[in-house]
Coordinates of C-alpha atoms in Angstrom, one line a residue:
M196 CA 62.4 21.7 -14.7
D197 CA 62.6 21.7 -10.8
I198 CA 65.2 19.4 -9.8
L199 CA 65.6 18.1 -6.4
V200 CA 68.8 16.1 -5.7
L201 CA 69.4 14.2 -2.7
G202 CA 73.3 15.0 -2.4
G203 CA 75.1 17.4 -4.4
T204 CA 77.7 18.4 -2.5
R205 CA 80.3 16.3 -2.6
F206 CA 81.9 14.6 -6.1
V207 CA 79.0 13.2 -8.2
G208 CA 76.2 15.1 -6.7
L209 CA 78.2 17.9 -7.0
H210 CA 78.8 17.8 -10.8
I211 CA 75.1 16.6 -11.4
V212 CA 74.2 20.0 -9.6
K213 CA 75.8 22.0 -12.0
A214 CA 75.3 19.9 -15.3
F215 CA 71.3 20.9 -14.1
V216 CA 71.9 24.7 -14.0
A217 CA 73.7 25.2 -16.9
A218 CA 71.1 23.0 -18.4
G219 CA 69.1 26.3 -17.2
H220 CA 67.0 24.1 -14.5
Q221 CA 66.1 25.2 -10.6
V222 CA 67.8 23.7 -8.6
T223 CA 67.3 22.2 -4.8
V224 CA 69.7 20.1 -2.6
L225 CA 68.9 17.7 0.3
T226 CA 71.6 16.8 2.2
R227 CA 73.7 16.4 5.9
G228 CA 75.4 19.4 5.4
Q229 CA 78.4 18.0 6.5
A230 CA 80.8 18.7 3.0
Q231 CA 81.7 22.2 2.7
V232 CA 81.5 23.1 -0.9
G233 CA 80.3 26.0 -3.6
L234 CA 76.3 25.8 -4.6
P235 CA 76.1 27.3 -8.0
A236 CA 74.7 30.7 -6.9
G237 CA 70.4 30.1 -7.2
V238 CA 70.6 26.8 -6.0
E239 CA 68.1 26.0 -2.6
H240 CA 70.1 24.3 -0.2
L241 CA 68.4 22.1 2.6
I242 CA 69.2 19.9 5.4
G243 CA 68.0 16.4 6.2
D244 CA 69.4 13.2 7.0
R245 CA 67.1 9.7 5.4
D246 CA 68.5 7.5 7.9
N247 CA 66.4 9.3 10.1
G248 CA 63.3 8.2 8.0
P249 CA 60.2 10.7 7.2
A250 CA 61.7 12.6 10.2
G251 CA 64.6 13.5 8.1
L252 CA 63.2 15.0 5.6
A253 CA 61.0 17.0 6.7
A254 CA 62.7 19.8 4.7
L255 CA 60.9 19.1 2.0
G256 CA 57.5 19.7 3.0
Q257 CA 54.9 18.8 0.6
R258 CA 56.7 20.5 -3.0
H259 CA 56.8 19.1 -5.6
W260 CA 59.6 18.4 -8.4
D261 CA 60.0 17.1 -12.3
V262 CA 63.0 14.7 -11.0
C263 CA 64.8 13.3 -8.6
A264 CA 68.6 12.7 -8.8
D265 CA 69.4 10.3 -6.0
V266 CA 72.9 10.5 -5.7
S267 CA 73.3 9.8 -2.2
A268 CA 71.7 6.3 -1.2
Y269 CA 74.3 3.5 0.2
Q270 CA 71.1 2.1 1.6
P271 CA 67.4 0.4 1.7
R272 CA 66.6 2.6 4.4
Q273 CA 67.4 5.6 3.3
V274 CA 65.5 5.0 -0.6
R275 CA 63.0 3.4 1.3
A276 CA 62.7 7.2 2.6
S277 CA 62.5 9.5 0.3
T278 CA 60.8 6.8 -2.3
G279 CA 58.5 6.7 0.1
A280 CA 57.9 10.6 0.5
L281 CA 58.4 11.6 -2.6
Q282 CA 55.4 9.2 -4.3
G283 CA 53.3 11.8 -6.1
R284 CA 55.4 14.5 -5.8
V285 CA 58.3 13.5 -8.4
G286 CA 57.9 13.1 -11.8
H287 CA 60.3 11.0 -12.3
Y288 CA 63.9 9.1 -9.8
V289 CA 67.2 8.9 -11.7
F290 CA 69.0 7.0 -8.9
V291 CA 73.3 6.7 -9.5
S292 CA 74.0 3.5 -8.4
T293 CA 76.9 1.3 -9.5
G294 CA 78.9 -1.5 -12.3
S295 CA 79.4 -3.7 -8.4
V296 CA 75.7 -4.8 -8.8
Y297 CA 76.8 -7.3 -10.9
A298 CA 77.5 -10.8 -9.8
E299 CA 79.6 -12.4 -12.3
Q300 CA 82.1 -9.5 -13.0
D301 CA 85.0 -12.0 -14.4
R302 CA 82.5 -11.8 -18.2
A303 CA 83.7 -11.1 -20.9
V304 CA 81.3 -8.1 -21.2
L305 CA 78.9 -7.1 -18.0
T306 CA 75.7 -5.9 -19.9
E307 CA 72.7 -3.8 -18.3
D308 CA 71.0 -7.9 -18.0
G309 CA 73.7 -9.1 -16.8
P310 CA 73.1 -11.0 -13.8
L311 CA 72.3 -9.3 -10.4
L312 CA 73.7 -9.9 -6.5
P313 CA 71.8 -11.0 -4.5
A314 CA 70.4 -7.9 -3.2
Y315 CA 70.5 -7.4 0.7
P316 CA 68.1 -8.8 2.7
G317 CA 68.2 -5.7 5.3
E318 CA 68.1 -2.2 5.6
A319 CA 71.5 -1.2 6.4
A320 CA 74.6 -2.4 6.6
E321 CA 78.0 -1.5 7.3
V322 CA 79.1 -0.7 3.0
T323 CA 82.6 -2.7 2.8
F324 CA 83.5 -4.8 -0.3
E325 CA 80.8 -7.2 0.4
T326 CA 77.9 -5.4 0.7
Y327 CA 77.8 -2.4 -1.4
G328 CA 77.0 -4.1 -4.7
S329 CA 74.1 -6.0 -2.7
L330 CA 72.8 -3.1 -0.8
K331 CA 72.7 -0.7 -4.6
V332 CA 70.4 -4.0 -5.9
A333 CA 67.8 -3.4 -3.2
C334 CA 67.7 -0.1 -3.4
E335 CA 67.7 -0.7 -7.1
A336 CA 64.2 -2.5 -7.0
L337 CA 63.1 0.3 -4.0
V338 CA 63.1 2.4 -6.7
Q339 CA 61.8 0.1 -9.7
N340 CA 58.5 -0.6 -7.3
A341 CA 58.1 3.3 -6.1
F342 CA 58.2 4.5 -9.4
P343 CA 57.7 2.3 -12.7
G344 CA 57.8 2.8 -16.0
A345 CA 59.2 6.8 -14.3
F346 CA 62.8 5.7 -13.3
T347 CA 66.1 5.7 -14.6
I348 CA 69.5 3.8 -12.8
L349 CA 72.4 4.6 -13.9
R350 CA 75.4 1.7 -13.2
P351 CA 78.6 4.3 -13.3
Q352 CA 82.1 2.1 -13.9
L353 CA 85.1 4.6 -11.9
L354 CA 83.5 7.7 -12.5
V355 CA 87.1 10.0 -12.7
G356 CA 87.6 13.5 -13.0
P357 CA 87.8 16.8 -10.7
Y358 CA 87.2 16.6 -6.8
D359 CA 87.7 13.2 -7.1
Y360 CA 89.2 12.8 -3.8
S361 CA 89.6 9.2 -3.4
A362 CA 92.9 8.7 -5.2
R363 CA 91.5 6.1 -7.6
Y364 CA 92.6 7.8 -10.6
S365 CA 94.4 10.8 -10.1
Y366 CA 97.7 9.3 -9.2
W367 CA 98.3 8.2 -12.7
P368 CA 98.2 12.6 -14.0
D369 CA 100.4 13.7 -11.3
R370 CA 102.3 10.7 -11.9
A371 CA 102.6 11.3 -15.6
A372 CA 103.2 15.3 -14.5
R373 CA 106.1 14.8 -12.1
G374 CA 108.3 13.5 -15.4
G375 CA 110.7 10.1 -15.1
R376 CA 110.7 6.7 -15.6
V377 CA 106.8 5.8 -14.7
L378 CA 106.5 1.7 -12.6
A379 CA 103.1 0.5 -14.1
P380 CA 101.6 -3.1 -13.9
G381 CA 101.2 -5.6 -16.8
D382 CA 102.2 -5.7 -20.0
G383 CA 100.4 -2.9 -21.6
Q384 CA 97.6 -5.1 -22.8
D385 CA 95.5 -5.0 -19.9
F386 CA 92.4 -2.7 -20.4
F387 CA 91.9 0.1 -18.5
Q388 CA 88.3 1.5 -18.3
V389 CA 86.5 4.8 -16.8
I390 CA 84.1 6.8 -17.0
D391 CA 84.6 11.1 -16.7
V392 CA 82.0 12.2 -13.8
R393 CA 81.3 15.3 -15.9
D394 CA 79.8 13.1 -19.3
H395 CA 78.1 10.6 -16.7
A396 CA 76.4 14.3 -15.6
R397 CA 75.3 15.0 -18.3
F398 CA 74.1 12.1 -18.9
A399 CA 72.0 12.2 -16.1
V400 CA 70.4 15.5 -17.2
T401 CA 69.8 13.9 -20.5
V402 CA 67.6 11.3 -19.1
A403 CA 66.0 13.2 -17.2
E404 CA 64.7 16.7 -18.9
Q405 CA 63.6 13.0 -21.9
R406 CA 62.3 11.1 -19.2
V407 CA 64.5 8.3 -20.3
C408 CA 63.0 5.3 -18.5
G409 CA 65.4 1.9 -18.1
I410 CA 69.0 0.2 -16.8
F411 CA 71.8 2.2 -17.7
N412 CA 75.5 0.9 -17.7
V413 CA 77.3 4.7 -17.5
A414 CA 81.5 3.8 -19.0
G415 CA 84.2 6.4 -21.7
P416 CA 86.5 4.2 -23.4
R417 CA 88.5 1.2 -23.2
L418 CA 91.2 1.4 -24.1
L419 CA 94.9 -0.7 -23.4
W420 CA 96.9 0.5 -20.4
R421 CA 99.9 1.2 -23.1
E422 CA 97.1 3.8 -24.7
F423 CA 95.8 5.2 -21.2
L424 CA 99.6 6.5 -20.4
Q425 CA 100.1 7.4 -24.2
A426 CA 96.9 10.1 -23.4
L427 CA 99.1 10.7 -20.2
G428 CA 101.6 12.1 -22.5
V429 CA 103.8 9.4 -20.8
Q430 CA 106.8 7.9 -22.7
D431 CA 109.1 6.3 -20.4
V432 CA 107.7 3.5 -18.5
R433 CA 108.9 0.3 -16.8
W434 CA 106.0 -2.3 -17.1
A435 CA 106.0 -5.2 -14.3
S436 CA 104.2 -8.4 -14.4
V437 CA 102.2 -9.0 -11.5
S438 CA 104.0 -12.2 -10.9
A439 CA 107.2 -9.6 -10.0
L440 CA 105.8 -7.2 -8.2
E441 CA 104.1 -10.2 -6.1
A442 CA 107.5 -12.2 -6.3
L443 CA 109.0 -8.6 -4.3
N444 CA 106.1 -8.5 -2.3
V445 CA 104.0 -5.4 -4.3
S446 CA 100.4 -5.4 -4.3
I447 CA 98.4 -4.9 -7.5
Y448 CA 96.4 -2.8 -5.8
D449 CA 98.7 0.0 -5.5
F450 CA 97.9 0.7 -9.0
P451 CA 95.1 2.4 -9.3
G452 CA 92.0 1.7 -11.4
F453 CA 94.5 -1.9 -12.5
I454 CA 92.3 -4.9 -12.7
P455 CA 94.5 -7.6 -14.9
R456 CA 92.7 -9.1 -17.9
V457 CA 92.4 -12.4 -16.3
N458 CA 90.7 -11.5 -12.7
F459 CA 86.9 -11.7 -10.9
Q460 CA 86.3 -8.3 -11.6
S461 CA 87.8 -8.5 -15.1
G462 CA 85.0 -7.2 -16.9
L463 CA 84.6 -4.1 -14.9
M464 CA 87.5 -3.0 -17.3
N465 CA 84.8 -4.5 -20.6
V466 CA 81.7 -2.4 -19.8
D467 CA 78.7 -2.7 -22.3
H468 CA 77.9 1.1 -23.0
S469 CA 76.3 1.1 -26.1
A470 CA 73.1 1.3 -24.3
A471 CA 74.0 4.7 -22.8
L472 CA 75.1 5.9 -26.3
A473 CA 72.5 5.9 -28.0
A474 CA 70.7 7.9 -25.5
G475 CA 73.1 10.7 -26.1
L476 CA 75.6 9.2 -23.7
R477 CA 78.9 11.9 -24.8
L478 CA 82.1 11.4 -23.7
T479 CA 85.1 13.2 -22.9
S480 CA 88.4 11.9 -24.5
P481 CA 91.0 10.5 -22.0
A482 CA 93.3 12.6 -22.6
H483 CA 91.4 15.9 -21.7
T484 CA 90.0 13.9 -18.8
A485 CA 93.3 13.5 -17.5
H486 CA 94.4 17.4 -18.3
D487 CA 91.4 18.3 -15.9
T488 CA 92.0 15.8 -13.1
R489 CA 95.9 17.4 -12.8
A490 CA 94.7 20.6 -13.2
W491 CA 92.6 20.3 -10.6
S492 CA 94.5 17.7 -8.6
Q493 CA 97.5 20.1 -8.1
H494 CA 96.5 21.7 -5.4
V495 CA 95.6 19.0 -2.9
T496 CA 97.4 17.5 -0.8
R497 CA 96.8 13.8 -0.7
D498 CA 99.2 10.3 -0.1
Y499 CA 99.8 7.6 -2.0
P500 CA 100.4 4.1 -1.4
L501 CA 103.1 3.9 -4.5
T502 CA 105.1 7.1 -3.4
P503 CA 108.3 8.2 -5.8
Q504 CA 110.6 7.0 -2.9
L505 CA 109.5 3.0 -2.8
E506 CA 108.7 3.0 -7.5
A507 CA 112.1 3.7 -7.2
E508 CA 113.1 0.6 -4.4
I509 CA 110.5 -1.3 -7.2
L510 CA 112.6 0.4 -10.3
E511 CA 115.6 -0.5 -8.8
R512 CA 114.5 -4.0 -8.2
L513 CA 112.8 -5.4 -10.9
D514 CA 115.2 -5.7 -12.6
T515 CA 116.4 -9.0 -10.4
V516 CA 113.6 -10.6 -11.0
E517 CA 112.9 -9.7 -14.5
P518 CA 113.9 -8.4 -17.8
C519 CA 112.9 -4.5 -19.0
V520 CA 110.4 -5.6 -21.9
G521 CA 111.1 -1.7 -23.3
R522 CA 110.0 2.0 -23.7
I523 CA 106.4 3.4 -24.3
E524 CA 105.4 4.5 -27.9
A525 CA 105.8 8.0 -28.5
P526 CA 102.1 9.5 -26.7
I527 CA 99.0 10.2 -28.9
S528 CA 98.7 12.7 -30.2

């Protein structure tokens, strides 16, 4: 197939481009030209900016594609521009949204039919914690209206893996590789759920090839935190309850990916992915995701909020506010 990818030189988009190429398809990407990342051989790279309306899409000409994979839209005006330009010229529209569209994120389980946040009423806004989900809700509606019966909306949970410069997940494989006693939040019984970006990319190819119309949560295995650290190979952990961390003026947000099991966003760690599995989503093992992320991350320089020095200071002070609850069991084989 001839595939158009809107965005495709950074993390999620780059993996989607690679997955389409690996599946034997011809890929064209349209980006603003800001990210300098090597694309696979044979991929055509066009420059454009949907924020400039129809003029920003002039590089597309009047060409046709079998499928458009829209990875880079955050604003309704961007989706309005691309869907308007591509109606009648694209057979199927795959839109990468987010699990943050759900209104009741404290639900026990987040399913595709759960209530959504109100759609953002304007054409654009600064992307913040408060606006992100609503902006994506508005974008989803535009896609569905422009391509009835010929759309797929992907709602990924926390995407992780190589090329993720956000450091939302890589802290943990990097920390495990450093060895020693690992400071971890909670008691090991909270939940951890992410999706390997490569699994998400391969699923995008599957729904595109099969022209699957619908909305899918895209999430990986749901683990206990104890199981997650075991998958990383951690053998010595010091658990710290939320109350103990608060007593030491330590934020739980210094621990990437941690959401307590009683929290206004706890449902984000119980995202139902059964529909995606039935449609062809295949999941990489947590240990494999961690291994590959570490293989990439060890060559990348970044700063984590929880530095080795700060972790050592917290570990030293922790016994004064909370007794040690023991070590982790042997790693998962």
